[in-house]
XYZ file of C-alpha atoms in Angstrom:
451
model
C 18.685 -97.054 -77.504
C 21.830 -98.128 -75.661
C 23.419 -101.548 -75.938
C 22.546 -102.513 -72.393
C 18.920 -101.577 -72.978
C 18.882 -104.020 -75.858
C 20.126 -106.832 -73.639
C 17.447 -106.041 -71.103
C 14.724 -105.985 -73.739
C 15.697 -109.466 -74.873
C 16.635 -111.228 -71.677
C 14.027 -110.058 -69.229
C 10.754 -110.254 -71.078
C 8.916 -108.163 -68.512
C 11.145 -105.150 -69.105
C 9.951 -102.480 -71.487
C 12.101 -100.319 -73.739
C 10.950 -96.716 -73.865
C 11.017 -94.732 -77.086
C 10.166 -91.138 -77.910
C 6.937 -92.371 -79.470
C 5.893 -94.155 -76.275
C 6.449 -97.373 -74.413
C 6.261 -100.655 -76.312
C 7.539 -104.183 -75.974
C 10.105 -105.403 -78.471
C 11.664 -108.831 -78.903
C 15.258 -108.885 -80.116
C 17.101 -111.967 -81.287
C 20.815 -112.520 -80.999
C 23.632 -114.467 -79.397
C 25.882 -113.421 -76.512
C 28.135 -116.490 -76.571
C 30.281 -116.975 -79.684
C 33.917 -118.035 -80.116
C 36.405 -117.336 -82.905
C 40.036 -118.124 -83.694
C 41.101 -116.112 -80.638
C 39.804 -118.845 -78.290
C 42.473 -121.455 -77.562
C 40.002 -124.324 -77.938
C 38.192 -123.045 -81.038
C 41.521 -122.656 -82.830
C 42.397 -126.281 -82.131
C 38.993 -127.281 -83.528
C 40.136 -125.788 -86.839
C 38.291 -122.470 -86.496
C 39.960 -119.595 -88.334
C 37.021 -117.156 -88.353
C 37.894 -113.719 -86.984
C 35.615 -111.495 -84.894
C 34.849 -109.562 -88.099
C 33.783 -112.836 -89.740
C 31.538 -113.590 -86.770
C 29.780 -110.237 -87.105
C 29.395 -110.745 -90.860
C 27.639 -114.007 -90.044
C 25.327 -112.182 -87.636
C 24.403 -109.780 -90.454
C 23.338 -112.725 -92.594
C 26.461 -113.163 -94.723
C 27.969 -116.580 -95.433
C 31.227 -117.576 -93.745
C 33.278 -120.760 -93.904
C 32.827 -123.501 -91.366
C 36.174 -125.019 -90.231
C 35.291 -128.118 -92.279
C 35.108 -126.013 -95.454
C 31.390 -125.670 -96.150
C 29.436 -122.406 -96.015
C 27.267 -121.535 -93.031
C 24.681 -118.773 -93.244
C 21.611 -117.528 -91.415
C 18.297 -117.159 -93.208
C 17.834 -113.740 -91.594
C 20.120 -111.286 -89.743
C 20.336 -111.116 -85.967
C 19.705 -107.987 -83.906
C 22.704 -108.280 -81.598
C 25.857 -110.361 -81.228
C 28.852 -110.716 -78.933
C 32.162 -112.447 -79.578
C 33.083 -114.019 -76.238
C 36.493 -115.587 -76.691
C 38.193 -117.190 -73.709
C 40.311 -114.686 -71.795
C 42.665 -117.459 -70.746
C 45.326 -117.708 -73.479
C 43.360 -115.235 -75.617
C 44.842 -115.040 -79.106
C 47.837 -117.213 -78.289
C 47.369 -119.790 -81.050
C 46.270 -117.345 -83.727
C 49.311 -115.141 -83.063
C 51.512 -118.021 -84.169
C 49.946 -117.926 -87.621
C 52.225 -114.954 -88.268
C 55.275 -116.461 -90.020
C 57.470 -114.004 -88.111
C 56.303 -115.284 -84.733
C 59.183 -117.009 -82.873
C 57.160 -120.231 -82.591
C 55.620 -120.186 -86.079
C 57.856 -123.006 -87.346
C 57.964 -125.023 -84.139
C 57.177 -128.733 -84.723
C 55.439 -128.666 -81.338
C 52.570 -126.545 -82.635
C 52.151 -127.857 -86.166
C 49.468 -130.489 -85.362
C 47.180 -127.693 -84.153
C 47.505 -125.774 -87.405
C 46.459 -128.627 -89.668
C 42.685 -128.935 -89.382
C 42.570 -132.137 -91.445
C 45.185 -133.795 -89.277
C 43.370 -132.538 -86.196
C 40.205 -134.348 -87.262
C 42.070 -137.522 -88.211
C 44.183 -137.829 -85.092
C 41.822 -136.370 -82.507
C 44.488 -133.968 -81.229
C 42.897 -132.277 -78.220
C 43.146 -128.786 -76.823
C 44.016 -130.483 -73.548
C 47.424 -131.321 -75.026
C 48.140 -127.613 -75.022
C 46.469 -126.383 -71.873
C 46.329 -129.202 -69.326
C 48.944 -128.344 -66.750
C 49.539 -125.093 -68.691
C 52.869 -126.573 -69.750
C 53.089 -125.218 -73.292
C 51.783 -121.708 -72.674
C 53.684 -121.417 -69.390
C 56.887 -122.370 -71.172
C 56.193 -119.810 -73.905
C 54.646 -116.692 -72.335
C 53.354 -114.085 -74.782
C 51.337 -111.377 -72.980
C 51.416 -109.129 -76.042
C 49.493 -111.719 -78.065
C 46.658 -111.527 -75.531
C 46.690 -107.722 -75.453
C 46.684 -107.565 -79.257
C 43.760 -110.012 -79.559
C 41.799 -108.063 -76.928
C 42.405 -104.761 -78.747
C 41.143 -106.358 -81.950
C 38.103 -107.774 -80.139
C 37.190 -104.253 -78.996
C 37.929 -102.670 -82.376
C 35.898 -105.294 -84.259
C 32.847 -104.752 -82.054
C 33.072 -101.023 -82.760
C 33.609 -101.451 -86.511
C 30.582 -103.681 -86.826
C 28.210 -101.728 -84.603
C 25.302 -100.473 -86.723
C 22.760 -98.628 -84.560
C 19.260 -99.785 -85.412
C 20.549 -102.791 -87.369
C 23.186 -104.771 -85.479
C 24.182 -104.121 -81.883
C 27.606 -105.549 -81.090
C 29.126 -105.925 -77.638
C 32.700 -105.965 -76.402
C 32.832 -109.210 -74.453
C 34.858 -112.244 -73.391
C 34.501 -115.488 -71.441
C 35.879 -115.999 -67.947
C 36.573 -119.733 -67.931
C 37.126 -121.108 -64.458
C 36.280 -124.351 -62.668
C 36.260 -125.773 -59.174
C 38.844 -128.232 -57.885
C 36.347 -130.973 -58.727
C 36.007 -129.723 -62.305
C 32.662 -128.011 -61.701
C 31.956 -125.344 -64.334
C 32.337 -121.748 -63.106
C 32.244 -120.091 -66.531
C 30.849 -116.604 -67.115
C 30.581 -114.328 -70.137
C 31.506 -110.715 -69.366
C 29.613 -108.160 -71.454
C 30.647 -104.485 -71.564
C 28.178 -101.656 -71.985
C 30.359 -99.765 -74.463
C 33.777 -99.884 -76.104
C 35.236 -98.476 -72.908
C 37.009 -101.543 -71.556
C 40.151 -102.424 -69.545
C 43.521 -103.063 -71.209
C 43.294 -106.797 -70.528
C 40.391 -108.997 -69.403
C 40.270 -110.691 -66.011
C 40.762 -114.452 -66.443
C 41.130 -117.595 -64.370
C 44.873 -116.977 -64.540
C 44.188 -113.958 -62.296
C 41.878 -115.945 -60.024
C 39.699 -119.038 -60.368
C 37.226 -117.572 -57.847
C 34.247 -115.854 -59.559
C 33.774 -113.666 -56.478
C 37.124 -112.076 -57.361
C 35.720 -111.418 -60.844
C 32.854 -109.503 -59.232
C 35.320 -107.434 -57.190
C 37.201 -106.657 -60.407
C 33.974 -105.549 -62.078
C 33.253 -103.334 -59.062
C 36.646 -101.697 -59.522
C 35.929 -101.086 -63.211
C 32.580 -99.552 -62.318
C 34.350 -97.082 -60.050
C 36.389 -96.062 -63.120
C 33.267 -95.540 -65.214
C 33.494 -98.887 -67.036
C 30.169 -100.714 -66.859
C 29.901 -104.467 -67.424
C 27.975 -107.515 -66.261
C 28.744 -111.232 -66.018
C 26.411 -113.962 -67.292
C 27.070 -117.446 -65.869
C 26.351 -120.418 -68.093
C 26.241 -124.211 -67.932
C 25.304 -124.377 -64.303
C 24.223 -127.924 -65.265
C 27.929 -128.805 -65.303
C 28.850 -126.899 -62.165
C 28.650 -129.791 -59.673
C 26.595 -127.564 -57.392
C 28.899 -124.517 -57.433
C 26.836 -122.065 -59.492
C 23.886 -121.860 -57.095
C 25.418 -123.038 -53.850
C 24.129 -122.126 -50.391
C 27.400 -120.605 -49.204
C 30.254 -118.473 -50.496
C 33.139 -119.963 -52.425
C 35.122 -119.961 -49.163
C 32.429 -121.952 -47.382
C 31.282 -118.962 -45.312
C 27.537 -118.313 -45.093
C 25.827 -115.821 -47.379
C 25.063 -112.334 -46.114
C 23.271 -109.279 -47.466
C 26.496 -107.734 -48.805
C 27.196 -110.882 -50.829
C 23.672 -110.857 -52.280
C 23.995 -107.214 -53.335
C 27.440 -107.808 -54.869
C 26.267 -110.818 -56.838
C 23.096 -109.218 -58.156
C 24.921 -106.051 -59.217
C 27.317 -108.098 -61.284
C 25.259 -111.149 -62.354
C 21.673 -110.049 -63.059
C 21.292 -112.704 -65.791
C 21.899 -116.431 -66.243
C 22.310 -118.275 -69.553
C 19.772 -121.017 -68.955
C 20.164 -122.967 -72.186
C 22.794 -123.599 -74.863
C 24.215 -126.435 -76.904
C 25.656 -128.196 -73.835
C 22.176 -128.555 -72.401
C 19.454 -126.706 -70.531
C 19.996 -125.708 -66.915
C 16.422 -125.071 -65.809
C 15.829 -128.215 -63.791
C 16.588 -131.926 -63.534
C 14.423 -135.024 -62.933
C 16.139 -135.598 -59.585
C 15.042 -132.112 -58.490
C 11.607 -131.899 -60.132
C 10.331 -135.406 -59.602
C 6.733 -134.572 -60.538
C 7.589 -132.712 -63.745
C 7.471 -135.040 -66.738
C 9.337 -132.427 -68.812
C 12.223 -132.092 -66.354
C 14.517 -134.113 -68.629
C 13.908 -131.936 -71.701
C 17.170 -130.953 -73.426
C 19.298 -131.629 -70.358
C 22.871 -132.783 -70.700
C 23.419 -136.515 -70.690
C 25.185 -137.238 -67.382
C 27.605 -140.150 -66.935
C 26.531 -142.700 -64.311
C 28.898 -141.319 -61.653
C 27.073 -137.974 -61.748
C 23.484 -139.242 -61.819
C 23.011 -138.481 -58.167
C 21.304 -135.784 -56.181
C 24.454 -134.306 -54.631
C 25.815 -133.554 -58.130
C 22.717 -131.741 -59.387
C 21.929 -129.804 -56.184
C 22.923 -126.176 -56.722
C 23.276 -126.645 -60.477
C 19.844 -125.687 -61.840
C 17.967 -122.400 -62.135
C 14.577 -123.495 -60.835
C 16.091 -124.700 -57.575
C 18.150 -121.479 -57.342
C 14.956 -119.434 -57.483
C 13.516 -121.490 -54.635
C 16.726 -121.108 -52.630
C 16.616 -117.355 -53.160
C 13.011 -117.102 -52.006
C 13.821 -119.164 -48.932
C 16.796 -116.924 -48.064
C 14.707 -113.810 -48.640
C 12.038 -115.047 -46.262
C 14.397 -116.277 -43.555
C 17.404 -113.935 -43.869
C 16.059 -110.870 -45.647
C 18.245 -111.077 -48.783
C 18.168 -112.962 -52.097
C 21.336 -113.602 -54.157
C 19.366 -115.414 -56.881
C 17.027 -112.729 -58.191
C 18.116 -112.934 -61.831
C 16.683 -112.999 -65.336
C 17.407 -115.641 -67.978
C 18.834 -115.718 -71.483
C 19.558 -118.418 -74.043
C 22.725 -118.465 -76.167
C 24.651 -120.996 -78.250
C 28.347 -121.299 -77.220
C 29.256 -121.830 -80.863
C 32.981 -122.251 -81.556
C 32.781 -121.767 -85.336
C 32.318 -117.988 -85.478
C 28.607 -118.687 -85.902
C 25.951 -121.096 -84.687
C 22.969 -122.943 -86.128
C 19.654 -121.794 -84.669
C 17.494 -124.218 -86.666
C 17.450 -128.001 -86.272
C 17.336 -128.489 -90.041
C 20.653 -126.630 -90.397
C 22.384 -127.956 -87.304
C 26.191 -128.171 -87.548
C 27.104 -128.405 -83.850
C 29.909 -126.423 -82.190
C 33.345 -128.066 -82.277
C 34.652 -127.250 -85.740
C 36.153 -130.216 -87.573
C 35.647 -132.479 -84.566
C 31.853 -132.705 -84.998
C 31.262 -131.195 -88.428
C 29.354 -134.156 -89.853
C 26.416 -136.243 -88.624
C 28.752 -139.264 -88.471
C 31.234 -137.444 -86.213
C 28.371 -136.349 -83.957
C 26.999 -139.881 -83.790
C 23.751 -138.597 -85.296
C 23.678 -141.251 -88.024
C 25.337 -144.671 -88.307
C 28.959 -144.394 -89.411
C 29.420 -145.332 -93.058
C 26.016 -144.208 -94.285
C 23.280 -146.698 -95.244
C 23.490 -149.867 -93.164
C 21.665 -153.181 -92.960
C 21.457 -155.060 -89.691
C 19.286 -157.960 -88.582
C 15.879 -157.547 -90.171
C 16.263 -153.786 -90.593
C 17.483 -152.040 -93.727
C 18.477 -148.519 -92.705
C 18.549 -145.761 -95.300
C 18.253 -142.048 -94.737
C 17.080 -142.432 -91.175
C 14.132 -144.786 -91.833
C 13.818 -148.441 -90.942
C 12.363 -150.834 -93.524
C 11.149 -154.175 -92.141
C 11.875 -157.479 -93.765
C 9.651 -160.021 -91.944
C 11.443 -162.723 -89.946
C 10.258 -165.250 -87.423
C 9.970 -163.667 -83.955
C 12.666 -165.987 -82.635
C 15.181 -164.405 -85.029
C 14.290 -160.794 -84.306
C 16.767 -158.692 -82.380
C 17.135 -154.948 -82.000
C 15.133 -153.126 -84.625
C 15.650 -149.368 -84.253
C 18.390 -147.025 -85.341
C 18.613 -143.897 -83.174
C 19.819 -140.731 -84.876
C 21.926 -139.775 -81.851
C 23.697 -143.121 -81.946
C 22.564 -146.697 -82.282
C 19.623 -147.546 -80.006
C 18.727 -151.212 -79.697
C 15.024 -151.930 -79.362
C 13.751 -155.504 -79.436
C 11.704 -158.119 -77.614
C 14.459 -158.774 -75.101
C 18.010 -157.753 -74.289
C 20.280 -159.983 -76.338
C 24.084 -159.818 -76.636
C 23.518 -157.866 -79.849
C 21.335 -155.382 -77.981
C 23.950 -154.840 -75.322
C 26.667 -154.407 -77.922
C 24.630 -151.784 -79.714
C 23.863 -149.773 -76.601
C 27.536 -149.753 -75.740
C 28.144 -148.427 -79.259
C 25.681 -145.611 -78.609
C 27.283 -144.810 -75.271
C 30.691 -144.523 -76.876
C 29.237 -141.828 -79.114
C 28.080 -139.983 -75.986
C 24.501 -140.164 -77.162
C 21.983 -138.506 -74.843
C 19.729 -141.478 -75.623
C 22.352 -144.097 -74.806
C 21.370 -144.361 -71.168
C 17.757 -144.913 -72.118
C 18.722 -147.448 -74.769
C 20.149 -149.838 -72.186
C 16.664 -150.464 -70.863
C 14.736 -150.300 -74.129
C 12.471 -153.282 -74.679
C 9.809 -153.092 -77.385
C 7.236 -155.521 -78.707
C 8.186 -157.069 -82.063
C 4.963 -155.554 -83.417
C 5.984 -152.047 -82.445
C 6.547 -149.856 -85.474
C 10.189 -148.834 -85.784
C 10.908 -145.160 -85.815
C 13.898 -142.895 -86.067
C 14.642 -140.616 -83.151
C 16.715 -137.511 -83.482
C 18.568 -135.413 -80.979
C 21.683 -133.284 -80.841
C 24.773 -134.663 -79.201
C 25.773 -132.684 -76.126
C 29.479 -132.029 -76.030
């Protein structure tokens, strides 16, 4: 059974894998979106896991989280792909070599100290915004070396019938308005180009497709899987080409040859639909990314969600005779720790030391057990101490941040909802309008922070 067949068996449920013994349906479980130390951002989150470490994790072995604790699956996965960012691939990790010309540079030291990184909030943007640091210190060999190791690691860890590994990387582009244009590129075999195509080659994903077409002509087969269309500001499933020209049949064929799948859900939210698009669907807000007020408008979400893309494709097929949005769906994680948590009870988020604890994620009140107003909060449960109604204020802690819930909006309520918003809680927007009867039983709500 080839690697590509395994992707198909997982991602398009209607497909059937054929065996010598006959046709049967098989469900395979894995992750095609994982980052290691070779990704410029993961490294600055404190991640030092190698691709080999990532594949050990997929086999069920324990590896170290950037914060120092062990992470481990309760059962092995069937397939896995390390998808480090092609842009600046391996640049930070190369400087860990004491013989590297920049190894002792004071300019890079903050990014090598994970503890300091967590304390000071040093951001990857310091290194990559404006490309100033990496432009000033070009190192193409570091990228080539990391890519060779990515390929070699996938081959070393490939165990037919046990663990299918894929040579892969992430193409990380964005529109001029910051709209996400990211894709993961997955190769069918270890036959891959000398260097991956990145946004440094072109920020236009249509150029990525042309590059993949050129590889195909050389006998190198690969596909691209777009993700986080929910952050694309309408670019992922637009109604025209990147240039603004109208779609045509050639465009539809090119896109579907190179992007037959879409990653519909991951830790940064689900991209199926949005309440502004599916106004009669009470589940349309399930697991979607919390949007800041400026982006809670129809023009931002149009062209950003899969369900609408399907409708657009059907409309184009009926009126124009072609459909650029005939794709299957897959779910992945986008973990930046070498491994991801696939169970809520073992959730450790994605950004290394930056969100390694419930307090850093805003999932519990900072400082542990707290007492506020007439609520004593311990281990996520509210204990009431009766007070006259006139003295009652907000009475509910929210596990994604502090959610104020009381008989009316008081200054304390407003202060608490602002506190939740600062933690980027997906419930913060709802908290601002939360008004409960004093008799309502308090309850703890839990949700993952979307970063």
